[in-house]
Coordinates of C-alpha atoms and ligand atoms in Angstrom, one line a residue:
M1 CA 16.2 50.9 -59.0
A2 CA 16.0 49.2 -62.4
M3 CA 19.3 48.4 -64.1
E4 CA 20.7 51.0 -66.4
T5 CA 20.1 49.9 -70.0
R6 CA 23.3 49.6 -72.0
S7 CA 24.2 52.2 -74.5
V8 CA 26.4 49.8 -76.6
S9 CA 24.4 47.8 -79.0
L10 CA 24.8 44.0 -78.9
T11 CA 26.5 43.8 -82.3
Q12 CA 29.1 46.3 -81.2
L13 CA 30.3 44.2 -78.3
T14 CA 33.8 42.9 -78.6
A15 CA 32.7 39.3 -77.9
W16 CA 29.9 39.5 -80.5
Q17 CA 32.3 40.6 -83.2
A18 CA 34.8 37.9 -82.2
L19 CA 31.9 35.4 -82.4
E20 CA 31.1 36.6 -85.9
T21 CA 34.7 35.9 -87.0
H22 CA 34.7 32.6 -85.1
Y23 CA 31.5 31.5 -86.7
Q24 CA 33.2 31.8 -90.1
Q25 CA 35.6 29.1 -89.0
M26 CA 33.1 27.0 -87.2
Q27 CA 30.3 26.9 -89.8
H28 CA 31.8 24.0 -91.7
V29 CA 33.4 22.1 -88.9
H30 CA 31.8 18.7 -88.4
L31 CA 30.9 17.2 -85.1
R32 CA 32.6 14.0 -86.4
K33 CA 35.9 15.9 -86.6
L34 CA 35.4 17.5 -83.1
F35 CA 34.8 14.1 -81.5
A36 CA 37.6 12.4 -83.4
G37 CA 40.0 15.1 -82.3
D38 CA 39.2 14.8 -78.6
P39 CA 38.4 11.4 -77.1
K40 CA 37.3 13.2 -73.9
R41 CA 34.9 15.6 -75.6
G42 CA 31.8 13.9 -74.1
E43 CA 33.1 14.6 -70.6
R44 CA 34.7 17.9 -71.3
F45 CA 31.5 19.4 -72.6
S46 CA 29.1 18.2 -70.0
Q47 CA 28.1 19.5 -66.6
E48 CA 26.4 18.0 -63.7
A49 CA 24.7 20.2 -61.1
I50 CA 21.9 19.6 -58.6
G51 CA 21.0 16.2 -60.0
I52 CA 20.8 17.3 -63.7
Y53 CA 23.4 16.0 -66.1
L54 CA 23.7 18.2 -69.1
D55 CA 25.7 16.8 -72.0
Y56 CA 26.2 19.6 -74.5
S57 CA 29.2 18.0 -76.3
K58 CA 27.0 17.4 -79.4
N59 CA 26.9 21.1 -80.1
R60 CA 28.9 22.8 -82.8
I61 CA 31.3 24.4 -80.4
T62 CA 34.9 24.4 -79.2
E63 CA 36.5 25.7 -76.1
E64 CA 37.0 28.9 -78.0
T65 CA 33.3 29.2 -78.8
L66 CA 32.5 28.7 -75.1
R67 CA 35.0 31.2 -74.0
L68 CA 33.6 33.8 -76.4
L69 CA 30.0 33.1 -75.4
I70 CA 30.9 33.5 -71.8
Q71 CA 32.7 36.7 -72.6
L72 CA 29.5 37.8 -74.3
A73 CA 27.5 37.1 -71.2
E74 CA 30.0 39.1 -69.2
E75 CA 30.1 42.0 -71.5
S76 CA 26.3 42.0 -71.5
G77 CA 26.3 42.4 -67.7
L78 CA 24.6 39.1 -67.1
R79 CA 25.9 38.8 -63.6
E80 CA 24.5 42.3 -62.6
H81 CA 21.2 41.5 -64.3
I82 CA 20.9 38.2 -62.3
D83 CA 21.6 40.1 -59.1
S84 CA 19.1 42.8 -60.1
M85 CA 16.3 40.3 -60.7
F86 CA 16.9 38.4 -57.5
R87 CA 17.1 41.6 -55.5
G88 CA 13.6 42.7 -56.7
D89 CA 14.7 45.6 -58.9
K90 CA 11.9 46.7 -61.3
I91 CA 13.5 45.1 -64.3
N92 CA 10.2 44.8 -66.1
V93 CA 10.5 48.4 -67.1
T94 CA 7.6 48.7 -69.5
E95 CA 5.2 47.7 -66.7
N96 CA 7.4 49.2 -63.9
R97 CA 7.4 45.9 -62.0
A98 CA 9.8 43.7 -60.2
V99 CA 10.3 40.2 -61.5
L100 CA 10.3 37.9 -58.6
H101 CA 9.1 34.4 -59.4
T102 CA 12.2 33.4 -57.5
A103 CA 10.6 34.8 -54.3
L104 CA 7.7 32.3 -54.7
R105 CA 10.1 29.5 -53.8
A106 CA 12.4 31.3 -51.4
P107 CA 12.7 29.8 -47.9
K108 CA 10.8 31.3 -45.0
D109 CA 13.7 33.2 -43.6
A110 CA 14.7 34.9 -46.8
V111 CA 14.3 38.6 -47.1
I112 CA 13.3 40.1 -50.5
N113 CA 12.2 43.6 -50.5
V114 CA 9.8 45.2 -53.0
D115 CA 9.2 48.9 -52.4
G116 CA 10.8 48.5 -49.0
K117 CA 8.6 45.6 -47.9
N118 CA 9.8 42.0 -47.4
V119 CA 7.5 39.9 -49.6
V120 CA 8.6 36.5 -48.3
P121 CA 6.2 36.3 -45.3
E122 CA 3.2 36.9 -47.5
V123 CA 4.3 34.2 -49.9
H124 CA 4.5 31.7 -47.1
Q125 CA 1.2 32.9 -45.7
V126 CA -0.5 32.1 -49.0
L127 CA 1.3 28.8 -49.2
D128 CA 0.0 27.9 -45.7
R129 CA -3.5 28.8 -46.6
M130 CA -3.3 26.8 -49.9
S131 CA -2.0 23.8 -47.9
A132 CA -4.8 23.9 -45.4
F133 CA -7.4 24.2 -48.1
A134 CA -5.8 21.4 -50.3
D135 CA -5.7 19.1 -47.3
R136 CA -9.4 19.7 -46.6
V137 CA -10.4 19.0 -50.2
R138 CA -8.1 15.9 -50.4
S139 CA -9.4 14.4 -47.2
G140 CA -13.0 15.1 -47.9
D141 CA -13.4 17.5 -45.1
W142 CA -14.3 20.3 -47.5
K143 CA -17.8 19.4 -48.6
G144 CA -20.0 20.6 -51.5
F145 CA -23.2 22.5 -50.8
T146 CA -25.3 19.3 -50.5
G147 CA -22.8 17.7 -48.2
K148 CA -21.1 15.5 -50.8
R149 CA -17.4 15.1 -51.0
I150 CA -15.5 17.0 -53.7
R151 CA -14.3 14.6 -56.3
N152 CA -13.7 16.8 -59.3
V153 CA -11.5 19.9 -59.5
I154 CA -11.7 22.1 -62.5
N155 CA -9.1 24.9 -63.1
V156 CA -10.6 27.6 -65.2
G157 CA -7.9 29.9 -66.6
I158 CA -5.9 30.7 -69.7
G159 CA -2.3 31.3 -70.8
G160 CA -0.1 31.6 -67.7
S161 CA -3.1 30.7 -65.6
D162 CA -3.6 27.4 -67.4
L163 CA -0.5 26.1 -69.2
G164 CA 1.6 25.7 -66.0
P165 CA -1.2 23.9 -64.0
V166 CA -2.0 21.6 -66.9
M167 CA 1.6 20.7 -67.5
A168 CA 2.4 20.2 -63.8
Y169 CA -0.7 18.0 -63.4
E170 CA 0.2 15.8 -66.3
A171 CA 3.9 15.7 -65.3
L172 CA 3.1 14.7 -61.7
R173 CA 0.1 12.6 -62.3
H174 CA 2.0 9.7 -60.9
Y175 CA 1.9 11.5 -57.5
S176 CA -1.7 12.6 -57.7
Q177 CA -4.7 11.6 -55.7
R178 CA -6.2 9.0 -57.9
D179 CA -9.8 9.0 -56.6
M180 CA -10.1 12.6 -57.8
V181 CA -10.6 14.0 -61.3
F182 CA -8.7 17.1 -62.4
R183 CA -9.6 19.0 -65.5
F184 CA -8.7 22.3 -67.1
V185 CA -10.8 24.7 -69.1
S186 CA -9.1 27.5 -71.0
N187 CA -10.6 28.0 -74.4
V188 CA -13.5 30.4 -74.8
D189 CA -14.8 27.8 -77.3
G190 CA -17.8 26.3 -75.5
T191 CA -16.6 22.8 -76.4
D192 CA -13.8 23.1 -73.9
F193 CA -16.2 23.6 -71.0
A194 CA -18.9 21.3 -72.3
E195 CA -16.5 18.3 -72.7
A196 CA -14.8 19.0 -69.3
T197 CA -18.0 18.8 -67.4
I198 CA -20.1 16.4 -69.5
D199 CA -19.8 13.5 -67.1
L200 CA -19.4 15.4 -63.8
D201 CA -21.8 16.0 -61.0
P202 CA -22.0 19.7 -59.9
E203 CA -22.5 18.5 -56.3
E204 CA -19.0 17.0 -56.3
T205 CA -17.3 19.6 -58.4
L206 CA -15.0 22.5 -57.3
F207 CA -14.0 25.2 -59.7
I208 CA -10.8 27.2 -59.2
I209 CA -11.1 30.4 -61.2
S210 CA -7.5 31.3 -61.9
S211 CA -6.9 34.8 -63.3
K212 CA -4.3 37.3 -62.2
T213 CA -6.4 40.2 -63.5
F214 CA -9.9 38.6 -63.1
T215 CA -10.9 40.4 -66.3
T216 CA -9.7 38.1 -69.0
L217 CA -12.5 37.5 -71.4
E218 CA -12.1 33.7 -71.9
T219 CA -11.8 33.0 -68.2
M220 CA -14.6 35.3 -67.1
T221 CA -16.9 33.8 -69.8
N222 CA -16.0 30.2 -68.7
A223 CA -16.4 31.2 -65.0
Q224 CA -19.9 32.6 -65.6
T225 CA -20.8 29.4 -67.5
A226 CA -19.5 27.3 -64.7
R227 CA -21.6 29.3 -62.2
E228 CA -24.7 28.7 -64.3
W229 CA -23.9 25.0 -64.7
A230 CA -23.4 24.5 -61.0
L231 CA -26.4 26.6 -59.9
K232 CA -28.7 24.9 -62.3
K233 CA -28.4 21.8 -60.2
L234 CA -27.5 23.2 -56.8
G235 CA -30.3 25.8 -57.0
D236 CA -29.0 28.3 -54.4
E237 CA -26.6 31.2 -54.7
K238 CA -25.1 30.2 -51.4
A239 CA -23.7 27.1 -53.1
V240 CA -21.1 29.3 -54.9
A241 CA -19.1 29.6 -51.7
K242 CA -18.7 25.8 -51.5
H243 CA -18.0 25.2 -55.2
F244 CA -15.9 28.2 -56.3
V245 CA -12.6 29.5 -55.2
A246 CA -10.4 32.1 -56.9
V247 CA -6.8 32.7 -57.5
S248 CA -6.1 36.3 -58.4
T249 CA -4.5 39.6 -57.6
N250 CA -7.8 41.4 -58.0
A251 CA -9.9 41.1 -54.8
A252 CA -12.5 43.6 -56.0
E253 CA -13.3 41.7 -59.2
V254 CA -13.3 38.4 -57.3
S255 CA -16.0 39.5 -54.9
K256 CA -18.0 41.2 -57.7
F257 CA -18.2 37.7 -59.3
G258 CA -19.6 36.4 -56.1
I259 CA -16.7 34.5 -54.6
D260 CA -16.1 35.2 -51.0
T261 CA -12.6 36.7 -50.7
A262 CA -12.1 34.3 -47.8
N263 CA -11.8 31.7 -50.5
M264 CA -9.4 33.7 -52.6
F265 CA -5.7 32.9 -52.9
G266 CA -3.6 35.9 -53.8
F267 CA -0.4 36.6 -55.6
W268 CA 1.3 39.7 -56.7
D269 CA 2.0 41.9 -59.7
W270 CA 5.7 40.9 -59.6
V271 CA 4.7 37.4 -60.7
G272 CA 4.3 37.2 -64.5
G273 CA 1.6 34.9 -65.7
R274 CA 4.0 32.5 -67.4
Y275 CA 6.1 32.4 -64.3
S276 CA 3.2 31.7 -61.9
M277 CA 2.8 27.9 -61.8
D278 CA 4.5 27.9 -58.4
S279 CA 2.3 30.7 -57.0
A280 CA -1.3 30.2 -55.9
I281 CA -1.9 29.5 -59.6
G282 CA -0.6 26.1 -58.6
L283 CA -3.5 25.4 -56.3
S284 CA -4.9 22.7 -58.6
T285 CA -1.4 21.1 -58.6
M286 CA -1.3 21.2 -54.9
I287 CA -4.7 19.6 -54.5
A288 CA -3.6 16.9 -57.0
I289 CA -0.2 16.0 -55.5
G290 CA -0.6 17.2 -51.9
P291 CA 1.2 20.0 -50.0
E292 CA 4.3 17.9 -49.3
N293 CA 4.9 17.2 -52.9
F294 CA 4.2 20.8 -53.8
K295 CA 6.8 21.8 -51.2
A296 CA 9.3 19.4 -53.0
L297 CA 8.4 21.0 -56.3
L298 CA 9.2 24.5 -54.8
A299 CA 12.4 23.2 -53.3
G300 CA 13.5 22.0 -56.8
F301 CA 12.8 25.4 -58.2
H302 CA 14.8 27.0 -55.4
E303 CA 17.8 24.7 -55.9
M304 CA 18.0 25.8 -59.5
D305 CA 17.6 29.4 -58.5
E306 CA 20.6 29.1 -56.2
H307 CA 22.6 27.3 -58.8
F308 CA 21.8 30.0 -61.4
R309 CA 22.6 32.8 -59.0
N310 CA 25.9 31.4 -57.7
A311 CA 27.5 29.0 -60.2
P312 CA 30.3 30.4 -62.4
F313 CA 29.0 30.8 -65.9
E314 CA 31.1 27.9 -67.3
K315 CA 29.4 25.6 -64.9
N316 CA 26.0 27.2 -64.9
L317 CA 23.4 25.1 -66.7
P318 CA 20.8 27.8 -67.6
V319 CA 23.6 30.1 -68.7
L320 CA 25.2 27.4 -70.9
M321 CA 21.8 26.5 -72.4
G322 CA 20.9 30.1 -72.9
L323 CA 24.1 31.0 -74.6
L324 CA 23.9 28.0 -76.9
T325 CA 20.4 29.1 -78.0
V326 CA 21.9 32.5 -78.8
W327 CA 24.8 30.9 -80.7
Y328 CA 22.4 29.0 -83.1
A329 CA 19.8 31.7 -83.4
D330 CA 22.1 34.6 -84.2
F331 CA 25.1 33.0 -85.9
F332 CA 23.7 29.9 -87.6
G333 CA 20.4 31.4 -88.3
A334 CA 18.5 28.6 -86.6
E335 CA 14.8 29.6 -86.3
T336 CA 13.6 27.0 -84.0
V337 CA 14.5 24.8 -81.1
A338 CA 12.9 21.3 -80.6
V339 CA 12.2 20.1 -77.1
L340 CA 11.9 16.4 -77.0
P341 CA 11.1 14.9 -73.6
Y342 CA 11.4 11.1 -73.5
D343 CA 8.8 10.8 -70.8
Q344 CA 5.1 10.5 -71.5
Y345 CA 4.3 12.4 -68.3
L346 CA 6.0 15.4 -69.9
K347 CA 3.7 15.5 -72.8
R348 CA 2.6 19.1 -72.1
F349 CA 6.1 20.3 -71.4
P350 CA 6.8 21.6 -74.9
A351 CA 3.5 23.5 -74.9
Y352 CA 4.3 25.0 -71.6
L353 CA 7.8 26.0 -72.8
Q354 CA 6.3 27.6 -75.9
Q355 CA 4.6 30.2 -73.8
L356 CA 7.6 30.6 -71.4
T357 CA 10.1 31.1 -74.2
M358 CA 8.1 32.8 -77.0
E359 CA 6.0 35.1 -74.9
S360 CA 9.1 36.1 -73.0
N361 CA 11.6 36.6 -75.9
G362 CA 9.3 37.2 -78.8
K363 CA 10.4 40.9 -78.9
S364 CA 11.9 43.1 -81.5
V365 CA 12.9 46.2 -79.7
T366 CA 15.5 46.6 -77.0
L367 CA 14.9 47.9 -73.5
S368 CA 15.6 51.4 -74.7
G369 CA 13.1 51.0 -77.5
A370 CA 15.5 50.6 -80.4
R371 CA 14.7 48.1 -83.2
V372 CA 17.1 45.1 -82.9
N373 CA 19.3 44.2 -85.8
Y374 CA 19.7 40.5 -84.9
Q375 CA 17.4 37.6 -84.2
T376 CA 15.7 37.2 -80.8
G377 CA 13.7 34.3 -79.4
P378 CA 13.5 31.3 -81.6
I379 CA 10.4 29.2 -82.1
F380 CA 10.1 26.4 -79.5
W381 CA 8.2 23.3 -80.3
G382 CA 8.2 19.6 -79.6
E383 CA 6.5 16.4 -78.7
P384 CA 7.3 13.6 -76.3
G385 CA 9.6 10.9 -77.7
T386 CA 9.4 8.4 -79.3
N387 CA 6.3 9.6 -81.0
G388 CA 8.0 12.5 -82.7
Q389 CA 10.5 10.0 -84.3
H390 CA 7.7 8.6 -86.4
S391 CA 6.7 12.0 -87.6
F392 CA 8.7 15.2 -87.8
Y393 CA 12.2 13.9 -86.9
Q394 CA 12.6 13.2 -90.6
L395 CA 13.0 16.9 -91.2
I396 CA 15.5 17.3 -88.3
H397 CA 17.7 14.5 -89.8
Q398 CA 17.5 15.2 -93.5
G399 CA 15.7 18.5 -94.0
T400 CA 17.3 21.8 -95.0
H401 CA 16.7 23.6 -91.6
L402 CA 19.1 23.5 -88.7
I403 CA 17.1 22.6 -85.6
P404 CA 19.0 22.4 -82.3
C405 CA 17.3 19.8 -80.1
D406 CA 17.0 19.4 -76.3
F407 CA 16.5 15.7 -75.4
I408 CA 15.3 15.1 -71.9
G409 CA 15.4 11.6 -70.3
F410 CA 15.2 9.9 -66.9
A411 CA 17.2 7.0 -65.7
K412 CA 14.4 5.4 -63.6
P413 CA 10.9 4.9 -65.0
L414 CA 7.9 5.7 -62.9
N415 CA 6.1 2.8 -64.5
P416 CA 8.6 -0.1 -64.8
L417 CA 7.1 -2.5 -67.4
G418 CA 9.3 -5.2 -68.9
N419 CA 12.1 -3.6 -71.0
H420 CA 10.1 -0.5 -72.0
H421 CA 12.3 1.9 -70.3
D422 CA 15.6 0.7 -71.8
L423 CA 13.9 0.7 -75.2
L424 CA 12.8 4.3 -74.6
M425 CA 16.2 5.5 -73.5
A426 CA 18.0 3.6 -76.3
N427 CA 16.0 5.8 -78.6
V428 CA 17.2 9.0 -76.9
F429 CA 20.8 8.1 -77.2
A430 CA 20.5 6.7 -80.7
Q431 CA 18.8 9.9 -82.0
S432 CA 21.3 12.4 -80.7
E433 CA 24.1 10.2 -82.0
A434 CA 22.6 9.9 -85.4
L435 CA 21.9 13.6 -85.6
A436 CA 25.5 14.4 -84.7
F437 CA 27.3 11.9 -86.7
G438 CA 24.9 11.1 -89.5
K439 CA 25.9 8.5 -92.1
T440 CA 28.4 9.1 -94.8
P441 CA 28.1 8.0 -98.5
E442 CA 30.8 5.4 -97.8
Q443 CA 28.8 3.9 -94.9
V444 CA 25.7 3.8 -97.0
R445 CA 27.5 2.1 -99.9
A446 CA 28.9 -0.4 -97.5
E447 CA 25.3 -1.5 -96.8
I448 CA 25.1 -2.6 -100.5
T449 CA 23.0 0.3 -101.6
P450 CA 22.7 0.9 -105.3
D451 CA 24.4 4.2 -106.3
W452 CA 21.3 6.1 -107.3
L453 CA 19.8 5.4 -103.8
V454 CA 22.9 6.6 -101.9
P455 CA 22.1 10.3 -101.7
H456 CA 18.7 9.6 -100.3
R457 CA 20.1 7.4 -97.6
V458 CA 22.9 9.7 -96.6
F459 CA 22.6 11.6 -93.3
E460 CA 24.8 14.7 -93.2
G461 CA 24.9 14.8 -89.4
N462 CA 26.3 17.8 -87.7
R463 CA 22.9 18.5 -86.2
P464 CA 23.3 19.8 -82.7
S465 CA 21.6 18.7 -79.5
N466 CA 21.7 18.9 -75.7
T467 CA 20.8 15.9 -73.6
L468 CA 19.5 16.4 -70.1
L469 CA 19.6 13.3 -68.0
L470 CA 18.0 13.1 -64.6
E471 CA 17.5 10.2 -62.2
K472 CA 13.7 10.2 -61.9
L473 CA 10.7 12.5 -62.7
T474 CA 9.9 13.7 -59.2
P475 CA 8.2 17.0 -58.1
E476 CA 11.6 18.3 -57.2
A477 CA 13.0 17.3 -60.6
L478 CA 10.2 19.1 -62.4
G479 CA 10.8 22.3 -60.4
K480 CA 14.5 22.1 -61.4
L481 CA 13.7 21.6 -65.0
V482 CA 11.2 24.4 -65.2
A483 CA 13.5 26.8 -63.4
L484 CA 16.3 25.7 -65.8
Y485 CA 14.3 27.0 -68.8
E486 CA 13.1 30.1 -67.0
H487 CA 16.7 31.2 -66.3
S488 CA 17.9 30.1 -69.8
V489 CA 15.2 32.4 -71.2
F490 CA 16.4 35.2 -68.9
T491 CA 20.0 34.7 -70.0
Q492 CA 18.9 35.0 -73.7
G493 CA 16.8 38.1 -72.9
V494 CA 19.7 39.8 -71.2
I495 CA 22.0 39.1 -74.2
W496 CA 19.4 40.4 -76.6
Q497 CA 18.8 43.5 -74.4
I498 CA 15.1 42.9 -74.5
N499 CA 12.4 42.9 -71.8
S500 CA 11.5 39.2 -71.3
F501 CA 8.7 40.1 -68.9
D502 CA 6.1 42.1 -70.7
Q503 CA 3.6 40.8 -73.3
W504 CA 2.1 43.6 -75.3
G505 CA 1.1 41.2 -78.0
V506 CA -1.1 39.3 -75.6
E507 CA -2.7 42.5 -74.3
L508 CA -3.4 43.6 -77.9
G509 CA -5.5 40.4 -78.5
K510 CA -7.5 41.1 -75.3
V511 CA -8.5 44.5 -76.5
L512 CA -9.2 43.7 -80.2
A513 CA -11.6 40.8 -79.6
K514 CA -13.6 42.9 -77.2
N515 CA -14.1 45.6 -79.9
I516 CA -15.5 43.1 -82.4
I517 CA -17.9 41.2 -80.1
S518 CA -20.5 43.9 -80.2
E519 CA -20.4 43.9 -84.0
L520 CA -20.9 40.1 -84.1
E521 CA -23.9 40.5 -81.9
G522 CA -25.2 43.1 -84.3
K523 CA -25.1 45.8 -81.6
A524 CA -22.5 48.0 -83.3
D525 CA -20.8 48.7 -86.6
G526 CA -17.1 49.1 -86.7
K527 CA -14.6 50.4 -89.2
H528 CA -12.4 47.7 -90.6
D529 CA -10.4 46.9 -93.7
S530 CA -12.3 45.2 -96.5
S531 CA -11.2 41.7 -95.6
T532 CA -12.2 42.0 -91.9
S533 CA -15.5 43.7 -92.7
T534 CA -16.5 41.0 -95.2
L535 CA -15.6 38.2 -92.8
I536 CA -17.7 39.8 -90.1
S537 CA -20.7 40.3 -92.3
R538 CA -20.4 36.7 -93.8
Y539 CA -20.2 35.3 -90.3
R540 CA -23.3 37.2 -89.3
K541 CA -25.2 36.0 -92.3
L542 CA -24.1 32.4 -91.9
K543 CA -25.0 32.2 -88.3
G544 CA -28.4 33.6 -89.1
Ligands
LIG1 C1 1.5 35.4 -69.3 C2 0.5 36.3 -70.0 C3 -0.8 35.7 -70.3 C4 -1.8 35.6 -69.1 C5 -3.2 35.2 -69.6 C6 -4.2 35.1 -68.5 O1 2.6 35.7 -68.9 O2 0.4 37.5 -69.3 O3 -0.7 34.4 -70.9 O4 -1.3 34.6 -68.2 O5 -3.5 36.2 -70.5 O6 -4.3 36.3 -67.8 P1 -5.0 36.3 -66.4 O7 -4.3 35.4 -65.4 O8 -5.0 37.8 -66.0 O9 -6.4 35.9 -66.7

């Protein structure tokens, strides 16, 4: 049974109204004052759990803010919603589906029922098949059609079937099999495929066609092109079985494409695309880092799941982070959140989070279909540090927008080189300190600055941030981090009373493009507005 949707609107909740009043007092309170008034603030507003240290003391909050935010979570029924998700209730009401990415990392002996059937044995069955296959490819036992060893693996997929695998491969490259090449093709722009294959030999190349539906235009087009590219050299249809495997929920379409369903790795409709990197969609990740490391990744996810499920809200990392996001989005009017990992391996982490957060919480009606009268999911963006410091940090420090930041750092580098790591980490700490405390006119003047220059060199400060500090970027740590954001997104969605698990905006794009293709090819004439019609006819003329 899906959870009952609440009849009381968010803005009528006691805690919400108390937060509105509380915000009036808080909006002008400076972090300088909060720190000066409490020498232990750094410890008081930090939390360590399962190897992640979250310092959230540089947020514009007091004990009272926290108390009210937690009350808001309670009045919103967060506890019941968490239980409901983990239990397998059909909380994705618009698609009538359970939301069970947490079952993908549940231990073998767990029991999670969907429509009266325990799904955990199937999850482990697929994982075992993936492991056996990954081992064969990694060891060279799985050979291409001409008997050559597979050296290149190309994942073809888009959105949730691409962003997770790309991010995880980059993040865990340190643990990857270095004599193999891993590439990712997502865009329907032919350049993506052309560049990914330009220097590869089809005899040594394995394509993983990753598509939950196996009908997505971009992926099917790229898969078809991959087939032609491979067969051009390999010559024989039978080669497909050696060079193509599929990850999908749609066996019928997979075999229609010509892939033997024996080489198909399944998952289920209760796994959303953006929550699928730890399902069979992670096959490329598993081939890259090996089944043992993949297991560690899953264990990390699971540890965070347990923490989210069991820890009291005031000690619960995803709950705290989710509530802080609500605090800034709805009371301070912050429109974005910057995610700033100080680790080069996490260079695709912000892009991954963009989908996770924005596809999930980019909604403007509640579960019961009413238009919201408050802000929902903010815009997530970011770049790895320190590169961002030499570009957009200027706006975060001195611009007119309030941009809460998440800094992410690790104590131990994976590539220790001289003093690089200390330099890197010195920047994390210096940035969050400067954002919080700024520089007063008095401080600027003391640096012998002429009066006219003072306002330009003043930093207001009072710019909030979280700092996440972990020991080392391991597969386990990555699993924890991803699950942390997954559950933070869930927390926000519950407060906002929205469905974080559908994506009608994505579905719209899939239909619209299909309608126009036949017009571009001159096979049909459609009815459009004057702008779209002119663009279509111009395009047709220009392309000849
Ligand atoms: C994710 C979305 C979307 C999806 C892609 C690819 O949550 O649903 O990004 O992952 O559109 O879909 P397929 O895996 O079905 O090709």
